[in-house]
């Protein structure tokens, strides 16, 4: 299957020694791309239905250089001269299928664990907030009780002071000197 459609082409690939045409089954010929050069064989490294499949690729297609962190580190590369890609393995091997399934399962488990952890954190926040509110409410009730008790004591002291002043005033009204001297 020859394709220039970017959706069909692999996004990541790697060079390996076992990809030399001499290691391929008999009857597999090294392909020539549209520009006339002999193709190089590569193995797809995408984690999807193409993982592990071998393909022919034009040597002028692209390079395996990692993208720089800063786009100003390297000048932009020109577009590929030839976008020839031909799949050698039309089916994915069972070992690669199992590897992809295992990796996908691991990713799903990781994602579910993250979701569970987020839910656990939410519940913990709600529980801690509820405990904090209950503690504040209890402290406020205790404060109100203490304030009410202090108010009762102030009222009792005020009444006692008024009674003492009333008795003192009563003794002052009788006269300046004791009654036996008057």
XYZ file of N, CA and C in Angstrom:
546
model
N 0.852 -1.171 0.000
C 0.000 0.000 0.000
C 0.895 1.229 0.000
N 0.840 2.006 -1.054
C 1.622 3.230 -1.180
C 0.727 4.383 -0.786
N 1.284 5.315 0.009
C 0.441 6.399 0.495
C 1.251 7.668 0.659
N 0.616 8.783 0.341
C 1.196 10.084 0.675
C 0.260 10.830 1.617
N -0.800 10.144 2.050
C -1.757 10.737 2.984
C -1.129 10.789 4.379
N -1.039 11.978 5.005
C -0.397 12.067 6.322
C -1.099 11.249 7.395
N -2.395 10.989 7.243
C -3.113 10.195 8.242
C -2.662 8.738 8.214
N -2.312 8.242 7.036
C -1.884 6.857 6.883
C -0.430 6.664 7.284
N 0.366 7.714 7.176
C 1.792 7.596 7.436
C 2.079 7.593 8.930
N 3.137 6.897 9.335
C 3.493 6.881 10.757
C 4.019 8.239 11.206
N 3.796 8.549 12.480
C 4.283 9.814 13.029
C 5.683 9.658 13.613
N 5.990 8.473 14.145
C 7.303 8.206 14.734
C 7.819 6.888 14.191
N 9.122 6.807 13.994
C 9.723 5.578 13.532
C 11.133 5.493 14.068
N 11.738 4.318 13.923
C 13.113 4.151 14.375
C 13.872 3.266 13.400
N 15.200 3.476 13.359
C 16.084 2.656 12.543
C 16.525 1.464 13.377
N 16.526 0.301 12.803
C 17.082 -0.871 13.482
C 17.806 -1.723 12.459
N 18.751 -2.519 12.926
C 19.558 -3.344 12.033
C 18.711 -4.426 11.369
N 17.713 -4.943 12.083
C 16.919 -6.031 11.505
C 16.016 -5.547 10.376
N 16.092 -4.268 10.066
C 15.245 -3.740 8.996
C 15.969 -3.709 7.649
N 17.201 -4.206 7.603
C 17.881 -4.254 6.317
C 17.146 -5.231 5.409
N 17.081 -4.924 4.139
C 16.351 -5.801 3.211
C 16.836 -7.242 3.221
N 18.113 -7.482 3.592
C 18.606 -8.863 3.610
C 17.922 -9.682 4.703
N 17.357 -9.034 5.704
C 16.673 -9.735 6.792
C 15.185 -9.950 6.520
N 14.695 -9.462 5.399
C 13.282 -9.619 5.085
C 13.027 -10.999 4.494
N 11.778 -11.439 4.531
C 11.460 -12.733 3.918
C 11.740 -12.712 2.413
N 11.949 -13.900 1.862
C 12.218 -13.982 0.419
C 11.025 -13.447 -0.360
N 11.328 -12.813 -1.457
C 10.278 -12.265 -2.298
C 9.976 -10.811 -1.986
N 10.579 -10.275 -0.934
C 10.377 -8.867 -0.605
C 11.473 -8.068 -1.293
N 11.070 -7.182 -2.173
C 12.042 -6.375 -2.906
C 12.123 -4.993 -2.277
N 13.322 -4.426 -2.360
C 13.496 -3.071 -1.843
C 12.803 -2.122 -2.814
N 11.918 -1.318 -2.289
C 11.101 -0.453 -3.140
C 11.878 0.782 -3.568
N 11.416 1.351 -4.674
C 11.935 2.644 -5.132
C 10.808 3.652 -4.963
N 11.187 4.836 -4.492
C 10.160 5.859 -4.266
C 9.901 6.623 -5.557
N 9.046 7.625 -5.489
C 8.640 8.385 -6.665
C 9.788 9.215 -7.226
N 10.756 9.572 -6.372
C 11.880 10.374 -6.866
C 12.976 9.489 -7.459
N 12.846 8.155 -7.394
C 13.771 7.232 -8.025
C 14.819 6.661 -7.095
N 14.930 7.132 -5.868
C 15.913 6.609 -4.918
C 15.413 5.302 -4.316
N 16.386 4.478 -3.838
C 16.009 3.262 -3.119
C 15.483 3.654 -1.745
N 14.403 3.035 -1.343
C 13.785 3.367 -0.053
C 14.562 2.730 1.089
N 14.396 3.306 2.258
C 14.960 2.733 3.477
C 13.802 2.122 4.256
N 14.127 1.064 5.011
C 13.069 0.425 5.790
C 13.131 0.929 7.221
N 11.973 1.122 7.801
C 11.872 1.607 9.175
C 10.755 0.839 9.871
N 10.718 0.969 11.181
C 9.674 0.317 11.977
C 8.855 1.419 12.651
N 7.540 1.289 12.562
C 6.643 2.287 13.150
C 6.713 2.203 14.674
N 6.815 3.354 15.323
C 6.931 3.402 16.786
C 5.720 4.099 17.417
N 4.650 4.289 16.641
C 3.423 4.877 17.188
C 2.725 3.847 18.066
N 2.043 4.301 19.110
C 1.299 3.372 19.980
C -0.139 3.282 19.490
N -0.318 2.662 18.348
C -1.659 2.467 17.805
C -1.654 1.184 16.979
N -2.566 1.062 16.044
C -2.696 -0.167 15.263
C -1.517 -0.381 14.315
N -0.638 0.616 14.161
C 0.509 0.473 13.263
C 1.790 0.133 14.013
N 1.739 0.036 15.336
C 2.953 -0.161 16.139
C 3.676 -1.447 15.745
N 4.973 -1.322 15.488
C 5.799 -2.479 15.173
C 5.791 -2.882 13.713
N 4.937 -2.299 12.908
C 4.893 -2.652 11.493
C 6.063 -2.000 10.761
N 6.594 -2.713 9.772
C 7.708 -2.190 8.985
C 7.157 -1.520 7.732
N 7.925 -0.539 7.232
C 7.495 0.151 6.017
C 8.711 0.681 5.273
N 8.498 0.901 3.966
C 9.517 1.546 3.142
C 9.249 3.038 3.169
N 10.332 3.796 3.211
C 10.185 5.247 3.253
C 11.283 5.873 2.395
N 10.935 6.923 1.707
C 11.912 7.639 0.901
C 12.974 8.241 1.825
N 14.251 8.113 1.489
C 15.284 8.697 2.352
C 15.208 10.218 2.395
N 14.519 10.818 1.433
C 14.364 12.275 1.411
C 13.112 12.740 2.143
N 12.369 11.782 2.719
C 11.078 12.129 3.326
C 11.238 13.055 4.521
N 11.994 12.646 5.472
C 12.146 13.444 6.688
C 13.375 12.950 7.424
N 13.672 13.583 8.507
C 14.792 13.149 9.333
C 14.265 12.822 10.714
N 15.035 12.068 11.454
C 14.612 11.624 12.776
C 15.076 12.564 13.878
N 15.500 13.751 13.521
C 15.997 14.680 14.525
C 14.852 15.106 15.447
N 15.120 15.083 16.741
C 14.096 15.499 17.704
C 13.836 16.990 17.555
N 12.601 17.374 17.799
C 12.261 18.790 17.691
C 12.919 19.551 18.831
N 13.519 20.691 18.545
C 14.173 21.455 19.614
C 13.147 22.059 20.558
N 13.591 22.283 21.793
C 12.688 22.906 22.762
C 12.382 24.340 22.366
N 13.392 25.003 21.848
C 13.221 26.383 21.417
C 13.247 26.387 19.890
N 12.211 26.896 19.242
C 12.179 26.844 17.777
C 13.268 27.685 17.124
N 13.925 28.570 17.863
C 14.969 29.406 17.288
C 16.328 28.716 17.301
N 16.411 27.512 17.913
C 17.678 26.788 17.955
C 18.097 26.301 16.572
N 17.144 25.884 15.759
C 17.435 25.384 14.427
C 16.560 26.137 13.429
N 17.099 26.390 12.267
C 16.245 27.023 11.257
C 15.187 26.032 10.796
N 14.055 26.515 10.312
C 13.012 25.591 9.858
C 13.509 24.770 8.675
N 13.183 23.491 8.666
C 13.632 22.620 7.576
C 12.660 22.752 6.409
N 13.166 22.546 5.216
C 12.271 22.630 4.056
C 11.320 21.440 4.051
N 10.238 21.537 3.319
C 9.308 20.409 3.255
C 9.988 19.210 2.586
N 9.523 17.995 2.862
C 10.150 16.815 2.264
C 10.026 16.828 0.747
N 11.062 16.273 0.119
C 11.053 16.227 -1.343
C 10.056 15.192 -1.851
N 10.028 14.049 -1.180
C 9.193 12.942 -1.625
C 8.508 12.350 -0.401
N 7.213 12.195 -0.444
C 6.466 11.691 0.710
C 6.040 10.239 0.501
N 6.924 9.445 -0.060
C 6.613 8.052 -0.368
C 6.692 7.200 0.891
N 5.630 6.438 1.163
C 5.607 5.461 2.250
C 4.860 4.236 1.737
N 5.475 3.052 1.910
C 4.823 1.810 1.499
C 4.980 0.823 2.646
N 3.876 0.276 3.097
C 3.906 -0.660 4.221
C 4.421 -2.010 3.764
N 5.358 -2.580 4.521
C 5.859 -3.930 4.262
C 4.950 -4.924 4.979
N 4.724 -4.693 6.268
C 3.841 -5.546 7.063
C 2.434 -4.962 6.998
N 1.529 -5.707 6.363
C 0.162 -5.207 6.250
C -0.641 -5.477 7.512
N -0.193 -6.445 8.312
C -0.871 -6.785 9.566
C 0.095 -6.561 10.717
N -0.459 -6.239 11.853
C 0.360 -6.062 13.048
C 0.557 -7.422 13.719
N 1.772 -7.705 14.188
C 2.036 -9.002 14.819
C 1.317 -9.088 16.161
N 1.063 -10.327 16.602
C 0.335 -10.514 17.869
C 1.127 -9.971 19.049
N 2.460 -10.100 19.009
C 3.261 -9.573 20.129
C 3.126 -8.057 20.222
N 3.101 -7.394 19.067
C 2.935 -5.941 19.091
C 1.515 -5.559 19.505
N 0.532 -6.368 19.086
C -0.845 -6.105 19.522
C -0.954 -6.212 21.035
N -0.327 -7.267 21.603
C -0.350 -7.436 23.058
C 0.378 -6.294 23.757
N 1.497 -5.878 23.172
C 2.263 -4.773 23.760
C 1.444 -3.480 23.768
N 0.763 -3.204 22.651
C -0.077 -2.004 22.571
C -1.240 -2.108 23.549
N -1.863 -3.305 23.630
C -2.988 -3.482 24.561
C -2.522 -3.293 26.000
N -1.351 -3.840 26.336
C -0.812 -3.674 27.692
C -0.557 -2.196 27.987
N 0.052 -1.512 27.022
C 0.367 -0.084 27.224
C -0.912 0.739 27.364
N -1.909 0.433 26.540
C -3.185 1.148 26.641
C -3.856 0.871 27.982
N -3.821 -0.389 28.428
C -4.387 -0.728 29.739
C -3.674 0.008 30.857
N -2.351 0.110 30.750
C -1.573 0.833 31.756
C -1.963 2.313 31.774
N -2.152 2.883 30.587
C -2.562 4.298 30.509
C -3.948 4.495 31.120
N -4.880 3.575 30.810
C -6.229 3.684 31.372
C -6.194 3.558 32.886
N -5.407 2.587 33.398
C -5.284 2.432 34.850
C -4.712 3.689 35.485
N -3.713 4.261 34.853
C -3.114 5.496 35.371
C -4.162 6.608 35.409
N -4.942 6.720 34.313
C -5.966 7.757 34.247
C -7.035 7.531 35.322
N -7.494 6.287 35.476
C -8.501 5.998 36.499
C -7.956 6.248 37.897
N -6.679 5.914 38.120
C -6.073 6.204 39.424
C -6.024 7.700 39.684
N -5.734 8.483 38.646
C -5.746 9.941 38.811
C -7.144 10.438 39.162
N -8.154 9.891 38.475
C -9.533 10.302 38.752
C -9.916 9.924 40.176
N -9.563 8.686 40.586
C -9.861 8.263 41.962
C -9.154 9.157 42.975
N -7.923 9.507 42.698
C -7.160 10.369 43.610
C -7.809 11.753 43.708
N -8.254 12.292 42.565
C -8.938 13.588 42.580
C -10.221 13.510 43.399
N -10.999 12.429 43.208
C -12.239 12.268 43.980
C -11.926 12.146 45.468
N -10.876 11.389 45.797
C -10.479 11.227 47.199
C -10.074 12.583 47.797
N -9.334 13.368 47.019
C -8.932 14.695 47.498
C -10.146 15.602 47.693
N -11.115 15.532 46.769
C -12.332 16.335 46.916
C -13.078 15.952 48.185
N -13.237 14.627 48.395
C -13.931 14.165 49.601
C -13.182 14.601 50.851
N -11.847 14.526 50.814
C -11.038 14.933 51.965
C -11.213 16.426 52.231
N -11.220 17.232 51.166
C -11.424 18.678 51.333
C -12.792 18.959 51.935
N -13.815 18.271 51.431
C -15.172 18.472 51.946
C -15.234 18.069 53.411
N -14.625 16.916 53.747
C -14.640 16.446 55.134
C -13.890 17.418 56.045
N -12.725 17.891 55.604
C -11.955 18.837 56.416
C -12.699 20.165 56.577
N -13.357 20.605 55.506
C -14.132 21.851 55.584
C -15.293 21.690 56.562
N -15.957 20.534 56.506
C -17.067 20.262 57.422
C -16.569 20.240 58.863
N -15.429 19.571 59.105
C -14.858 19.542 60.453
C -14.487 20.944 60.923
N -13.921 21.738 60.010
C -13.532 23.105 60.369
C -14.757 23.937 60.738
N -15.831 23.801 59.951
C -17.054 24.548 60.241
C -17.667 24.115 61.570
N -17.669 22.785 61.823
C -18.201 22.300 63.104
C -17.369 22.824 64.271
N -16.057 22.842 64.116
C -15.174 23.334 65.172
C -15.421 24.823 65.414
N -15.530 25.589 64.316
C -15.808 27.021 64.463
C -17.155 27.249 65.140
N -18.154 26.453 64.758
C -19.481 26.586 65.361
C -19.416 26.281 66.853
N -18.700 25.212 67.223
C -18.562 24.840 68.631
C -17.823 25.936 69.402
N -16.741 26.450 68.831
C -15.992 27.527 69.485
C -16.859 28.770 69.646
N -17.673 29.084 68.628
C -18.550 30.253 68.705
C -19.600 30.062 69.796
N -20.155 28.837 69.894
C -21.135 28.562 70.949
C -20.493 28.706 72.325
N -19.276 28.164 72.496
C -18.573 28.306 73.774
C -18.299 29.776 74.081
N -17.915 30.521 73.064
C -17.649 31.952 73.251
C -18.928 32.679 73.659
N -20.046 32.340 73.003
C -21.323 32.965 73.348
C -21.730 32.620 74.783
N -21.514 31.345 75.196
C -21.831 30.952 76.573
C -20.966 31.723 77.575
N -19.669 31.844 77.275
C -18.784 32.606 78.170
C -19.220 34.065 78.246
N -19.577 34.614 77.099
C -20.013 36.020 77.067
C -21.313 36.194 77.853
N -22.246 35.239 77.724
C -23.505 35.318 78.477
C -23.232 35.225 79.976
N -22.326 34.333 80.374
C -21.960 34.198 81.791
C -21.319 35.486 82.310
N -20.444 36.065 81.519
C -19.805 37.330 81.933
C -20.844 38.445 82.045
N -21.809 38.435 81.127
C -22.864 39.453 81.176
C -23.696 39.290 82.446
N -24.003 38.043 82.822
C -24.739 37.796 84.071
C -23.944 38.313 85.263
N -22.634 38.037 85.279
C -21.789 38.504 86.382
C -21.748 40.030 86.419
N -21.638 40.672 85.249
C -21.647 42.144 85.210
C -22.955 42.698 85.764
N -24.063 42.066 85.344
C -25.383 42.508 85.824
C -25.484 42.335 87.340
N -25.038 41.214 87.873
C -25.060 40.969 89.310
C -24.189 42.004 90.034
N -22.996 42.285 89.482
C -22.100 43.275 90.098
C -22.731 44.666 90.034
N -23.385 45.008 88.912
C -24.029 46.316 88.781
C -25.139 46.459 89.813
N -25.972 45.388 89.958
C -27.045 45.444 90.959
C -26.479 45.554 92.376
N -25.417 44.820 92.662
C -24.802 44.892 93.997
C -24.243 46.293 94.238
N -23.614 46.872 93.202
C -23.080 48.231 93.338
C -24.216 49.229 93.573
N -25.323 49.081 92.822
C -26.474 49.975 93.009
C -27.052 49.823 94.414
N -27.163 48.583 94.911
C -27.665 48.359 96.278
C -26.738 49.008 97.300
N -25.426 48.852 97.098
C -24.467 49.452 98.039
C -24.575 50.968 98.006
N -24.718 51.528 96.801
C -24.854 52.988 96.694
C -26.167 53.449 97.322
N -27.237 52.664 97.143
C -28.530 53.024 97.730
C -28.438 53.009 99.254
N -27.783 52.021 99.823
C -27.621 51.983 101.282
C -26.771 53.155 101.753
N -25.740 53.472 101.010
C -24.876 54.589 101.392
C -25.656 55.898 101.329
N -26.474 56.056 100.282
C -27.297 57.266 100.177
C -28.316 57.335 101.311
N -28.869 56.207 101.696
C -29.853 56.187 102.785
C -29.203 56.630 104.086
N -27.996 56.224 104.310
C -27.321 56.647 105.546
C -26.955 58.109 105.476
N -26.688 58.617 104.306
C -26.335 60.031 104.171
C -27.564 60.912 104.365
N -28.771 60.474 104.013
C -29.969 61.296 104.119
C -30.400 61.513 105.573
N -30.066 60.665 106.428
C -30.494 60.802 107.814
C -29.872 62.027 108.466
N -28.799 62.442 107.976
C -28.168 63.619 108.564
C -26.674 63.463 108.567
N -26.079 64.603 108.932
C -24.643 64.618 108.912
C -24.091 63.871 110.113
N -24.775 63.958 111.240
C -24.282 63.332 112.468
C -25.211 62.208 112.862
N -24.753 61.327 113.667
C -25.640 60.272 114.131
C -26.854 60.862 114.862
N -27.987 60.137 114.874
C -29.246 60.676 115.391
C -29.197 60.972 116.890
N -28.417 60.349 117.686
C -28.390 60.592 119.127
C -27.767 61.939 119.466
N -26.994 62.479 118.414
C -26.424 63.792 118.706
C -27.340 64.909 118.286
N -28.384 64.636 117.592
C -29.256 65.697 117.105
C -30.370 65.997 118.044
